[in-house]
Every structure is written in structure tokens, then in C-alpha cells.
Amino acid sequence: MREPRKDIRNLAIIAHVDHGKTTLIDGLLRQTGNFRANQSVAERAMDSGDLERERGITILSKSTAVEFEGVRLQLVDTPGHADFGAEVERILGMVDGVLLLVDSVEGVMPQTRFVVRKAVERGLRPILVVNKIDRPEQRAHAVVDEVFDLLAELGASDEQLDFPVVYASAKDGTSSLDPDAAREDLRPLLETILEHAPAPEVDAEGPAQFQAVTLGYDDFVGRLVVGRVARGRLQRGTPVVRVAADGPAETFRITKLFGFRGLERVDLEAAEAGDVVMIAGVDSIEIGDTVCDPQRPEALPRIEVDPPTIRVSFSANTSPFAGREGQFVTARQVGDRLRREALGNVSIKLEDTGAKGAETFVVAARGELQIAVLIETMRREGYEFAVSRPEIILREVGGKRCEPVEDVSAEVPESCAGAVMEKLAARRGRLETMDHRTERILLRFVVPSRGLFGYRTEFLTDTRGEGVLYRTVRGYEPWAGDLSRRRVGALVASEAGQTTAYSLFHIQERSILFVGAGVPVYEGQVVGENRRAGDMQVNVCKGKKLTNIRAAGKDEAAVLTPPRRLTIESALEWMEEDELLEATPATLRLRKRVLPRNLRKR
Ligand SMILES: Nc1nc2c(ncn2[C@@H]2O[C@H](COP(=O)(O)OP(=O)(O)OP(=O)(O)O)[C@@H](O)[C@H]2O)c(=O)[nH]1
Ligand SMILES: [Mg+2]
């Protein structure tokens, strides 16, 4: 029999990127005293990963719980960046309510649409938190209307449309129910949660059921899985069975059972239906598997997430510099690592190329940032490999060839709007709306994902670095037609050697260099961007006679423009099909697939 568990609430915090989810959790942790007196809550405490702290974004969702008036609020912080949307989709399956954060100035953004759509589909009623109310240019009332219109457009029920609203400054740790009232603390928000977030309706007596929603790993206890006890009770030390997508059920013992309290995980003896917990005991478990009572195994429906939209291939590094910097360099090592990633990361898929002992691994993902994070993680672990240019995954919908399209919002200074509209129109984007905000314009487009490759750099140039661009996959639409290719060519090193200031100096007028002086290069390496279409072969290693080096240093090195530093993202956006990105723990290089000049077509 299902009964509400009034002592807990399960909530996900969802929003567009940077609207303040992780910061809000800091405030909740601080004010509910769920940490010891001598322990302070660092800024964005939940963003514990190295890459998360460096990039200032959340990549993996994380659970925590705070106590308020005798009720345990189990909160899941989710990533706002579009590429990690699959993470949000899965999390929504284990909560009964959502805190929808929307920035009081930016309002509804592409990823707001995405997360709201997913919440509506699951019948969740949001509690709207209009955040950053401390910003002087806040337009809270308009933002509430935008959210209402969005919900209505997405077919929300009357109950969902009747959402409670709280105004907050996550940064100051304050909230109120009236945007113009004074704010003191987060109590108004906490009270709204208690009043409006539904208690989980669970069957605590039935046979145990728990679904793996996210995975983790711990050197001491092995693979960890986070999920919610859907029915019955889990007890540490007792045998359970894992029911997978296919294959026989596997019996194992729960060796560890953890709950979340503040920033810590605590050992538990038992957990009951409705609890969000982390268990250890079986290394083979995968996301979506159900852990059940051995007497009555019964799988929960598998977790469905939107399929990946882009693919890239990974292969062993075959450049002349292969193996110099990496620790894991063979195709097999790269393949094994990718297979491990695909197990723990549902939004990444390793496509089977069919070939046994394949040298190339096709990875399908949800965006360039997701690929970039994977590449960066692998580099840090000591891997070395080559990556191809991302390509779009097409799908057949109703007999028609369709491609992924994205909601794009560009907030730009008025004077730049023309350039942005022109460029995106050329990339087969269609302008949907145009809103004037103080001295800036918010343009919303729908653009094929294909058309957005390489666009960010252009956008930043066109808006003199002042524009803000966001994109989120919207769905599939019929193929929009051909697009023109990169309008600039590559500058390709014609021979191996060490770059010299002397030769770079003479080339830089016609190009943007990717390498500085004194760097080893190989034939076929891409050393810069040609200002014109078409590739250009250059000798970057030409040197004056040794005796002239001082002169060269004095006259010419001094005026050498600093090279454009390649980042994983900028390289993935920039490169063409006949090129590869060579990633090693120390260096990123772009190269032609075919290195010897005489074997290349162009
Ligand atoms: N002015 C103001 N800034 C805020 C507020 N809340 C968060 N910020 C700032 O907004 C930025 C993003 O905050 P995060 O908490 O990382 O946002 P997030 O939603 O967790 O971001 P992702 O996890 O990457 O989607 C940080 O620089 C915060 O300091 C607020 O209430 N007011
Ligand atoms: Mg965050």
C-alpha cells in the first residue's frame, strides 16, 4: 500500500546554466546548520570535481540533504549546461518536485525550456525561484510571466500552472514571497518547499526495489550507485539481486549503504522507500538497473533519455610525436577507457564499428562540451589520442531525413544584432523572437546543430566579446540543406623541425598562428589559420644562419604576435573533416589526417 512519507521531500534543483543552483545549495547548507560548527561551506561547495571548479560549472549531479523543521529535504543539484541535460533527465525520475531557478534578469533561457519540458512531461509541479533578485536590473514580474507562458506552451496542467513563486538571492542567502519586500534569510523558501513539495508516496512494506540513477567510484569500496529506494527496505549486509537490461539477474550483498547529510555521506544500516541513498557491492551495475529483493525480483522501467546528437571518433595518436607525452597510448588502452566511460555515463555511447580489434572508436554524445570534458579528463589521466571533427547524427523521422536543431539565444549589444542575424541566417537559422532590453537585444533562433559548428568564435568577434550565446538541442527537423564550409583555410607545416621567429614573422601577416617560436612541429601539422579559403603550405622552420640568431631575436621576435592558444572546444569547432585533434597530457595540436604533403588531395 502506498502512503506518503511526511518526514522527507525529494527535490531536484533545475535551471539554465549559471542561474545559481549550486550557490543556492550553499545557502541552504549554511542556514540549516547541516555542517559542524568548525566546518565552513566553501563557495559552490557541491561542485567538487576538478574540472567543475576550474570551469565554474556543474558537470555531474550531486545529492545532499538538509533538515528543516524535522523534515529531511533531499536535494539534487543538477548541471545547467545543455550538454549535460541527460543527467537532469535521469534525476527527474527520482524526485517528486523541482525547484526551478530562473535568473531575474536573464529570464527564460534555452536550457530553462529544456528542463521545464522534462519536468512537465513527468507531471512535476515546479516551485519557481526567481533568483539573483539582488541584481539592480532585475525584472522579476516579467520573468514570472515568461515562466507561466513557457509552461502553458509546453502543455502544463492547471495544477502545474498554479506554481508557487519565491524570490531569492542565493548569493546573499535571502528570500521572500514578495519581490519588493525586505529579505532576511532562506526561511521563506524552506517554508514554501515544506508546504508545496509533495511527500513521496511509497510502499514501505513491499519487496525492495532501487534503481541506479548515477554512478560513482571509490578506491576502497569500488563502484557506487546513487538512486532512490522505490519500494520496501534496503539493509546493509543483506543479499539482493541486480536485474539488468538483458542477461540473468545477479545476486550480490550490499556492502555499504550511505545516506547524504550536508556535504557528507553517512553510513546507514537500512534505508526505506523514498530515501535517496548510495550503495556499494556490485561492480557490474549499470545505470537503469534495478536492485531487488531476491525472492521477488521485478525491474523498474529502464531510464529513457534523449539520444545523442553528435559523434566523434577517437583513435590512437599516430603523429610523429606519438608516445612522447602520454602514458596510455595504444588503441586498446584508449578503447578500454572509452568503454568504461560509456558504462558510467548514459549520455555517451560507444558505437560498435563492427570490426574486431578496431583502431577507431566512435563516441556519440550530446554536445561539444561533453566531448571536451571527456577529452580533458582522459588527458589528465595520462591518455594520448587523436579525435576527429564532430559530426551530426541524422535520424529518420516519419520517413524524412532529419537533423538536430537547437534553440539558440544571443544577447548582444544593439549595434551587433545585424551581423549576428546575417551570420545565423547564412547558417540556416531562423529568427523566432527579438526583445529589446536596455541597450541590448535578445535574439532567439532555431538553428541546425550543424550550422553552429565553429560559430562561437565568429560570434565573439562579431560582438566584440560582449555577446552571450546559449544553445540547447530542441529536437529533430527535416534536413535544412547544404551549408558552406569553413571560410578560412589551414596553414600547414610543410616540413618537420623547430619553429623559428624568423619564419613565423613572415607568415603572420597572412594568418593567425597557433604556434609560437621554438616549438617542434611535423609535416602536416596545422600551425595556424589562413586568412583566406583554402589551405596553405608553409615552412615555419626556416632559420637564418646561426650567427644571425641574435639579430633575429632582436628585430623580429619582439614583434611576433602571440599565437592563438588552442583549447579543446575551439579546436573541435574549428577543424575540418580532413583534420584531427591530437590530444596528449601536455599538448593540443591540430593536424591533417594525411601528413605527407604529396599524398594529400588539397
Ligand atoms: N548577483 C547574484 N549572483 C548570483 C546569485 N546566485 C548565484 N550567483 C552567481 O552566479 C554564478 C553562477 O552560480 P552557480 O551557483 O555556479 O550557478 P549554477 O546554476 O549552479 O551553474 P551550473 O551548475 O553551471 O548550471 C556565480 O558567479 C554566482 O556567484 C545571486 O543570487 N545573485
Ligand atoms: Mg551548479
XYZ file of C-alpha atoms and ligand atoms in Angstrom:
635
model
C 0.000 0.000 0.000
C 1.348 3.417 -0.886
C 1.449 6.047 1.783
C 3.033 9.489 1.908
C 6.269 9.745 3.862
C 5.869 13.090 5.516
C 9.368 13.106 7.036
C 11.140 13.629 3.683
C 10.911 15.559 0.447
C 12.813 14.759 -2.740
C 13.617 17.719 -4.944
C 15.835 18.448 -7.904
C 17.184 21.923 -8.472
C 16.980 22.705 -12.159
C 17.812 25.753 -14.252
C 19.701 27.193 -17.166
C 23.480 27.329 -16.711
C 24.720 29.823 -14.095
C 21.319 30.775 -12.752
C 22.594 29.937 -9.257
C 21.631 26.354 -8.363
C 24.879 25.380 -6.661
C 25.081 28.726 -4.872
C 21.563 28.228 -3.532
C 22.601 24.907 -2.041
C 25.496 26.657 -0.263
C 22.960 28.940 1.375
C 20.686 26.078 2.353
C 23.591 24.129 3.844
C 24.770 27.134 5.831
C 21.400 28.134 7.166
C 20.094 24.759 8.122
C 23.207 24.089 10.179
C 23.843 20.791 8.484
C 27.531 21.059 8.910
C 29.642 21.097 12.032
C 30.414 24.443 13.611
C 34.092 24.240 12.689
C 33.334 23.359 9.098
C 32.662 26.182 6.687
C 30.792 25.834 3.431
C 33.060 26.798 0.569
C 31.655 28.698 -2.372
C 29.781 26.331 -4.683
C 30.634 23.541 -2.273
C 28.815 20.888 -4.290
C 30.981 21.489 -7.372
C 33.656 19.168 -6.048
C 35.209 17.926 -9.293
C 38.474 19.491 -10.513
C 37.003 20.411 -13.878
C 33.876 21.757 -12.190
C 35.866 24.122 -10.024
C 38.106 25.214 -12.878
C 35.279 25.874 -15.273
C 32.844 27.157 -12.667
C 30.083 24.869 -13.862
C 28.376 21.769 -12.541
C 29.034 18.676 -14.667
C 27.708 15.832 -12.549
C 24.561 15.984 -10.481
C 25.066 15.516 -6.757
C 22.876 14.707 -3.814
C 22.668 16.326 -0.439
C 20.106 16.587 2.318
C 19.281 19.265 4.834
C 16.945 19.112 7.830
C 14.270 21.722 8.257
C 11.660 21.562 10.990
C 12.103 17.859 11.411
C 11.777 17.110 7.702
C 14.681 15.895 5.613
C 14.907 17.719 2.295
C 16.829 15.516 -0.115
C 18.119 17.819 -2.815
C 19.842 17.018 -6.060
C 21.976 19.707 -7.674
C 21.896 19.306 -11.445
C 24.089 20.730 -14.222
C 22.654 23.641 -16.199
C 24.824 23.309 -19.261
C 22.918 21.866 -22.184
C 25.444 19.121 -22.905
C 24.752 17.547 -19.542
C 20.985 17.577 -19.931
C 20.771 13.778 -19.817
C 21.947 13.973 -16.232
C 18.942 16.176 -15.428
C 16.530 13.891 -17.253
C 17.551 10.906 -15.168
C 17.459 12.796 -11.887
C 13.892 13.907 -12.529
C 12.924 10.248 -12.295
C 13.849 10.083 -8.628
C 12.237 13.241 -7.273
C 8.695 14.351 -6.585
C 9.235 18.036 -7.085
C 11.580 20.590 -8.620
C 12.933 23.949 -7.638
C 13.062 25.815 -10.922
C 15.570 28.626 -10.688
C 15.368 31.464 -13.169
C 17.688 34.447 -13.189
C 15.670 37.604 -12.506
C 17.443 39.428 -15.330
C 18.054 36.785 -17.979
C 14.651 35.155 -17.606
C 13.751 32.025 -19.555
C 16.793 30.754 -21.473
C 17.244 27.730 -23.788
C 18.104 25.280 -21.026
C 15.226 26.588 -18.904
C 12.948 25.428 -21.719
C 14.634 22.046 -21.806
C 14.400 21.323 -18.089
C 10.861 22.671 -17.816
C 9.780 20.478 -20.718
C 11.213 17.419 -18.993
C 9.577 18.342 -15.674
C 6.194 18.900 -17.331
C 6.425 15.559 -19.124
C 6.938 13.874 -15.781
C 3.987 15.674 -14.245
C 6.154 17.547 -11.730
C 4.880 20.852 -10.429
C 7.687 23.386 -10.109
C 8.351 25.785 -7.293
C 9.647 28.824 -9.134
C 12.614 30.552 -7.548
C 13.304 33.871 -9.232
C 16.958 34.128 -8.295
C 19.523 36.940 -8.280
C 16.801 39.320 -7.128
C 19.628 41.419 -5.703
C 20.609 42.483 -9.212
C 19.606 46.115 -9.729
C 18.286 45.453 -13.238
C 16.011 42.614 -12.046
C 12.689 42.262 -13.843
C 11.102 39.682 -11.578
C 7.497 40.257 -12.610
C 8.228 39.825 -16.279
C 10.240 36.683 -15.523
C 7.316 35.086 -13.693
C 5.138 35.782 -16.757
C 7.751 34.242 -19.031
C 7.760 31.062 -16.960
C 3.961 30.925 -16.975
C 3.882 31.327 -20.766
C 6.525 28.667 -21.178
C 4.597 26.175 -19.055
C 1.400 26.941 -20.926
C 3.161 26.492 -24.263
C 4.534 23.135 -23.124
C 1.069 21.888 -22.229
C 1.306 22.054 -18.434
C -1.759 21.117 -16.408
C -3.730 23.699 -14.432
C -2.093 22.444 -11.282
C 1.378 22.866 -12.761
C 0.473 26.346 -13.971
C -0.508 27.297 -10.454
C 3.095 27.189 -9.277
C 4.286 28.923 -6.098
C 6.880 31.667 -6.531
C 9.749 32.631 -4.243
C 12.149 35.499 -4.889
C 15.690 34.828 -3.782
C 19.257 35.902 -3.759
C 21.181 32.693 -3.498
C 24.368 34.675 -3.152
C 23.128 36.637 -0.140
C 21.237 33.652 1.216
C 17.941 35.561 1.338
C 14.418 35.038 0.023
C 10.884 36.419 0.193
C 7.454 35.807 -1.215
C 7.115 39.364 -2.418
C 9.754 40.745 -4.771
C 9.601 44.177 -3.184
C 9.720 43.074 0.430
C 12.831 43.017 2.576
C 14.660 39.692 2.607
C 16.322 38.143 5.603
C 17.151 34.520 5.063
C 16.072 31.422 3.169
C 13.264 30.565 5.574
C 10.506 31.717 3.172
C 11.914 29.354 0.564
C 12.226 26.467 3.018
C 8.673 27.006 4.208
C 7.398 27.066 0.643
C 9.169 23.773 -0.009
C 7.547 22.165 3.036
C 4.150 23.437 2.023
C 4.260 22.710 -1.704
C 6.731 19.939 -2.431
C 4.819 16.670 -2.261
C 5.953 13.991 0.169
C 6.899 10.779 -1.653
C 4.062 8.255 -1.882
C 5.682 4.910 -1.246
C 5.025 1.319 -0.408
C 7.355 0.703 2.516
C 6.230 -2.880 3.099
C 6.584 -4.339 -0.392
C 9.623 -6.202 -1.774
C 12.694 -3.986 -2.118
C 13.322 -2.055 -5.298
C 16.019 0.516 -6.017
C 17.086 1.930 -9.368
C 20.627 3.049 -10.184
C 20.445 6.646 -11.407
C 24.017 7.892 -11.183
C 27.299 6.103 -10.692
C 30.376 6.867 -8.701
C 33.586 5.155 -7.798
C 35.545 4.876 -4.581
C 39.001 3.306 -4.346
C 38.064 1.485 -1.165
C 34.585 0.213 -1.831
C 34.505 0.080 -5.631
C 31.598 1.120 -7.752
C 28.950 3.236 -6.087
C 25.431 3.820 -7.312
C 23.059 6.530 -6.297
C 19.316 6.156 -6.546
C 16.117 6.194 -4.646
C 14.649 3.273 -2.756
C 11.448 2.914 -4.737
C 9.781 0.274 -2.591
C 10.423 -1.649 0.590
C 13.672 -1.543 2.515
C 17.371 -1.984 1.803
C 19.512 -3.380 4.574
C 23.285 -3.364 4.698
C 24.800 -6.814 4.522
C 21.760 -8.490 3.038
C 21.697 -10.209 -0.350
C 19.841 -8.567 -3.230
C 19.683 -9.168 -6.960
C 20.503 -6.847 -9.780
C 18.207 -7.023 -12.769
C 19.916 -5.671 -15.877
C 18.576 -4.718 -19.289
C 19.388 -8.164 -20.581
C 21.100 -11.215 -19.190
C 20.399 -13.119 -15.984
C 19.872 -11.497 -12.606
C 22.992 -11.331 -10.457
C 22.952 -11.786 -6.699
C 25.215 -9.663 -4.506
C 25.416 -8.358 -0.971
C 25.078 -4.660 -0.173
C 28.483 -3.999 1.380
C 27.942 -0.301 2.005
C 24.875 1.834 2.329
C 25.280 5.597 2.539
C 22.902 8.468 3.054
C 23.637 12.135 2.343
C 23.694 14.720 5.102
C 25.025 18.134 4.198
C 28.356 17.718 2.466
C 28.997 14.314 3.945
C 27.881 10.845 3.335
C 26.911 8.843 6.378
C 26.888 5.093 6.893
C 23.415 3.641 7.189
C 22.228 0.266 8.386
C 18.999 0.436 6.451
C 17.089 2.701 4.125
C 13.410 2.868 3.324
C 11.279 3.606 0.333
C 11.631 7.283 -0.517
C 15.238 7.621 0.689
C 17.953 8.696 -1.718
C 20.977 6.555 -0.963
C 24.245 5.325 -2.380
C 25.087 1.630 -2.313
C 28.186 -0.451 -2.998
C 28.628 -4.152 -3.521
C 28.427 -4.853 -7.203
C 30.887 -3.503 -9.736
C 28.966 -4.616 -12.776
C 25.913 -2.491 -12.074
C 24.851 -0.038 -14.756
C 22.619 2.981 -14.815
C 18.986 1.970 -15.091
C 19.466 -1.443 -13.468
C 17.099 -2.333 -10.640
C 18.306 -3.782 -7.349
C 15.589 -6.039 -5.930
C 14.518 -8.383 -3.214
C 15.960 -11.792 -4.247
C 12.631 -13.502 -3.649
C 10.619 -11.124 -5.783
C 12.859 -9.564 -8.440
C 10.937 -7.054 -10.508
C 12.649 -4.468 -12.694
C 11.582 -0.851 -12.835
C 11.169 0.603 -16.333
C 14.564 1.487 -17.847
C 15.539 5.134 -17.751
C 14.995 6.778 -21.117
C 16.976 9.820 -22.109
C 17.112 11.801 -25.333
C 19.567 10.182 -27.719
C 22.968 11.692 -28.525
C 23.169 14.245 -31.327
C 26.813 14.317 -32.340
C 29.565 11.779 -32.820
C 33.334 11.924 -32.955
C 35.872 9.202 -33.387
C 38.776 8.548 -31.090
C 41.862 6.702 -32.233
C 45.404 6.122 -31.138
C 47.708 9.038 -31.759
C 49.602 8.380 -34.973
C 51.518 11.618 -35.265
C 55.332 11.566 -35.362
C 55.232 12.819 -31.774
C 53.078 9.920 -30.575
C 54.026 8.420 -27.229
C 56.259 11.283 -26.158
C 53.965 12.711 -23.525
C 51.287 10.179 -22.739
C 51.268 7.145 -20.514
C 48.392 5.282 -22.193
C 48.823 5.480 -25.910
C 47.654 2.317 -27.634
C 44.319 1.953 -29.395
C 43.399 -0.770 -26.938
C 44.022 1.423 -23.935
C 42.006 4.249 -25.448
C 39.202 1.832 -26.314
C 39.098 0.354 -22.812
C 38.921 3.783 -21.257
C 36.059 4.809 -23.537
C 34.184 1.614 -22.766
C 34.478 2.392 -19.071
C 33.173 5.893 -19.697
C 30.159 4.622 -21.588
C 29.254 2.375 -18.655
C 29.049 5.196 -16.181
C 27.866 7.972 -18.423
C 24.498 7.269 -20.021
C 24.614 10.200 -22.364
C 27.782 8.891 -24.007
C 27.505 5.906 -26.275
C 30.236 3.885 -27.848
C 29.041 2.892 -31.282
C 30.040 -0.544 -32.376
C 32.000 -0.201 -35.558
C 31.721 -3.954 -36.000
C 35.385 -4.516 -36.589
C 37.211 -6.746 -34.107
C 40.326 -5.178 -32.718
C 39.132 -1.863 -34.153
C 41.525 1.039 -34.071
C 38.861 3.722 -34.161
C 36.134 4.212 -31.567
C 33.054 6.207 -32.375
C 31.693 8.096 -29.393
C 28.224 9.613 -29.563
C 27.404 12.442 -27.166
C 25.127 15.384 -26.610
C 27.416 18.249 -27.445
C 30.897 19.563 -27.928
C 31.396 20.493 -24.292
C 30.583 16.975 -23.206
C 33.184 15.646 -25.638
C 35.628 18.305 -24.498
C 35.199 17.306 -20.855
C 35.807 13.675 -21.759
C 38.952 14.588 -23.712
C 40.237 16.743 -20.861
C 39.539 14.056 -18.266
C 41.408 11.473 -20.319
C 44.377 13.774 -20.893
C 44.670 14.305 -17.165
C 44.650 10.601 -16.607
C 47.665 10.275 -18.916
C 45.997 9.280 -22.178
C 47.146 10.345 -25.600
C 44.915 10.058 -28.679
C 43.504 11.667 -31.802
C 39.959 12.959 -32.207
C 38.029 13.696 -35.378
C 35.807 16.649 -36.091
C 32.340 16.220 -34.514
C 29.623 15.240 -36.925
C 25.864 15.394 -36.634
C 23.820 12.259 -36.055
C 20.954 12.201 -38.527
C 17.707 10.406 -37.856
C 14.859 9.188 -39.940
C 11.603 10.716 -38.625
C 8.397 9.814 -40.430
C 10.347 8.705 -43.467
C 12.185 12.014 -43.688
C 15.876 12.642 -43.197
C 16.097 14.842 -40.111
C 18.859 16.627 -38.265
C 19.157 18.012 -34.717
C 18.215 21.652 -34.333
C 18.906 23.888 -31.368
C 17.273 26.734 -29.508
C 19.821 29.494 -29.608
C 19.630 32.694 -27.668
C 22.039 35.510 -28.355
C 22.137 38.533 -26.135
C 24.099 41.215 -27.947
C 24.712 44.946 -27.986
C 22.215 46.567 -30.368
C 24.871 47.600 -32.833
C 25.906 43.984 -33.392
C 22.466 42.460 -33.901
C 22.641 42.840 -37.673
C 25.846 40.870 -38.010
C 24.547 38.068 -35.809
C 21.267 37.774 -37.714
C 23.073 37.736 -41.028
C 25.543 35.043 -39.955
C 22.933 32.782 -38.434
C 20.653 33.164 -41.431
C 23.559 32.001 -43.592
C 23.857 29.006 -41.285
C 20.192 28.216 -41.929
C 18.933 29.594 -38.631
C 15.512 31.179 -38.352
C 14.859 34.124 -36.103
C 11.983 33.454 -33.703
C 11.820 36.468 -31.436
C 13.642 39.692 -30.762
C 13.405 41.506 -27.420
C 14.895 44.855 -26.627
C 16.477 45.178 -23.235
C 18.458 48.176 -22.026
C 20.970 48.769 -24.816
C 20.977 45.112 -25.642
C 18.879 42.822 -27.771
C 17.926 39.261 -27.042
C 17.589 37.280 -30.253
C 16.167 33.795 -30.262
C 16.777 31.464 -33.158
C 16.266 27.878 -34.128
C 19.415 26.703 -35.919
C 20.558 23.288 -37.181
C 23.312 21.998 -34.849
C 25.415 21.577 -37.948
C 25.244 25.295 -38.629
C 26.612 26.080 -35.189
C 29.926 24.306 -35.598
C 32.603 26.914 -35.418
C 30.135 29.695 -34.815
C 31.092 30.679 -31.287
C 34.421 32.207 -32.268
C 32.753 34.209 -35.042
C 30.036 35.308 -32.661
C 32.550 36.600 -30.152
C 34.359 38.515 -32.887
C 31.133 39.968 -34.272
C 30.003 41.121 -30.854
C 33.476 42.285 -29.786
C 33.399 39.773 -26.965
C 30.295 41.317 -25.442
C 27.694 38.882 -26.694
C 26.346 35.950 -24.714
C 25.324 32.869 -26.636
C 23.408 29.847 -25.351
C 22.231 26.778 -27.183
C 20.197 23.702 -26.287
C 19.108 20.854 -28.513
C 15.432 21.311 -29.318
C 14.749 18.203 -31.337
C 14.904 16.942 -34.893
C 13.701 18.764 -38.021
C 13.941 17.928 -41.715
C 17.403 18.434 -43.215
C 17.806 22.155 -43.880
C 20.003 21.833 -46.956
C 23.682 22.195 -47.621
C 25.862 24.628 -45.770
C 29.015 26.277 -46.899
C 32.244 25.137 -45.325
C 34.807 26.908 -43.196
C 35.592 30.179 -44.849
C 39.223 30.112 -43.904
C 41.846 27.535 -44.658
C 44.554 25.943 -42.590
C 48.191 26.817 -42.513
C 50.009 23.515 -42.811
C 53.639 22.925 -41.880
C 55.488 21.710 -44.950
C 58.350 20.171 -43.013
C 59.371 18.955 -39.636
C 61.636 20.902 -37.353
C 61.676 23.621 -34.814
C 59.692 26.783 -35.493
C 61.694 29.970 -35.807
C 60.681 33.522 -35.045
C 62.153 34.469 -38.382
C 59.827 32.326 -40.437
C 56.761 32.922 -38.272
C 57.273 36.637 -38.577
C 56.940 36.467 -42.321
C 53.858 34.287 -42.207
C 51.885 36.068 -39.534
C 50.729 38.866 -41.838
C 48.650 36.415 -43.799
C 47.418 34.292 -40.944
C 46.652 33.680 -37.301
C 49.289 31.403 -35.824
C 48.600 28.528 -33.431
C 52.262 28.035 -32.501
C 54.971 30.273 -31.163
C 58.686 30.221 -31.866
C 60.951 27.387 -30.779
C 58.266 24.701 -30.872
C 58.763 21.336 -32.560
C 56.356 20.693 -35.450
C 55.918 17.944 -38.015
C 54.995 17.842 -41.641
C 51.236 18.028 -41.988
C 50.670 19.758 -38.655
C 48.224 22.664 -38.762
C 50.129 25.630 -37.398
C 47.617 28.392 -37.999
C 44.607 29.771 -39.763
C 44.946 31.086 -43.264
C 43.058 34.333 -43.665
C 41.644 33.076 -46.950
C 39.823 29.975 -48.027
C 41.992 27.002 -48.889
C 44.978 25.528 -47.141
C 48.435 26.967 -47.477
C 51.689 25.086 -47.038
C 54.251 26.989 -45.044
C 57.736 26.376 -43.834
C 57.774 27.574 -40.239
C 61.237 26.256 -39.520
C 63.276 28.381 -41.882
C 66.158 29.850 -39.970
C 68.750 32.447 -40.641
C 72.291 31.273 -40.164
C 73.167 30.603 -36.548
C 75.219 33.768 -36.355
C 72.137 35.790 -37.155
C 70.005 34.438 -34.363
C 70.635 37.362 -32.088
C 69.619 39.765 -34.749
C 66.527 37.755 -35.481
C 65.630 37.735 -31.824
C 66.117 41.440 -31.532
C 64.431 42.660 -34.661
C 61.719 40.193 -35.252
C 60.901 38.056 -32.243
C 59.972 41.218 -30.423
C 57.127 41.905 -32.830
C 55.839 38.373 -33.136
C 52.131 38.377 -32.270
C 51.333 35.835 -29.559
C 49.810 32.693 -31.071
C 46.133 31.835 -30.674
C 46.064 29.243 -27.937
C 44.093 26.186 -28.937
C 41.516 24.913 -26.491
C 39.727 21.616 -26.923
C 36.462 23.361 -27.664
C 37.895 25.892 -30.063
C 39.789 23.151 -31.889
C 36.710 20.929 -32.208
C 34.736 23.853 -33.593
C 37.400 24.960 -35.985
C 38.649 21.737 -37.522
C 37.547 20.176 -40.817
C 36.880 16.580 -41.749
C 40.347 16.015 -43.149
C 41.923 17.104 -39.880
C 42.469 15.562 -36.443
C 42.966 16.948 -32.988
C 45.972 15.391 -31.304
C 45.485 15.437 -27.548
C 48.225 14.491 -25.123
C 48.550 15.253 -21.410
C 50.756 18.238 -22.247
C 49.799 19.467 -25.696
C 46.964 20.021 -28.153
C 47.843 20.028 -31.826
C 45.782 20.121 -34.977
C 46.990 18.093 -37.914
C 45.980 16.899 -41.334
C 44.769 13.320 -41.309
C 47.190 12.619 -44.119
C 50.536 14.031 -43.110
C 52.808 13.784 -46.181
C 52.018 16.680 -48.421
C 52.256 14.740 -51.656
C 49.590 12.274 -50.502
C 47.055 14.941 -49.604
C 44.410 15.988 -52.111
C 44.396 19.699 -51.428
N 24.090 38.593 -8.065
C 23.886 37.295 -7.821
N 24.742 36.364 -8.326
C 24.494 35.071 -8.062
C 23.387 34.658 -7.277
N 23.400 33.308 -7.217
C 24.479 32.887 -7.914
N 25.141 33.951 -8.428
C 26.366 33.906 -9.215
O 26.080 33.255 -10.439
C 27.189 32.454 -10.853
C 26.750 31.024 -11.120
O 26.357 30.420 -9.920
P 26.264 28.848 -9.759
O 25.670 28.606 -8.419
O 27.525 28.183 -10.111
O 25.173 28.517 -10.884
P 24.662 27.085 -11.337
O 23.226 27.276 -11.679
O 24.960 26.079 -10.291
O 25.522 26.829 -12.641
P 25.684 25.417 -13.423
O 25.737 24.353 -12.386
O 26.925 25.506 -14.205
O 24.480 25.317 -14.286
C 28.228 32.555 -9.753
O 29.170 33.516 -10.141
C 27.422 33.034 -8.559
O 28.199 33.786 -7.654
C 22.517 35.672 -6.750
O 21.540 35.412 -6.076
N 22.823 36.959 -7.067
Mg 25.913 24.330 -10.491
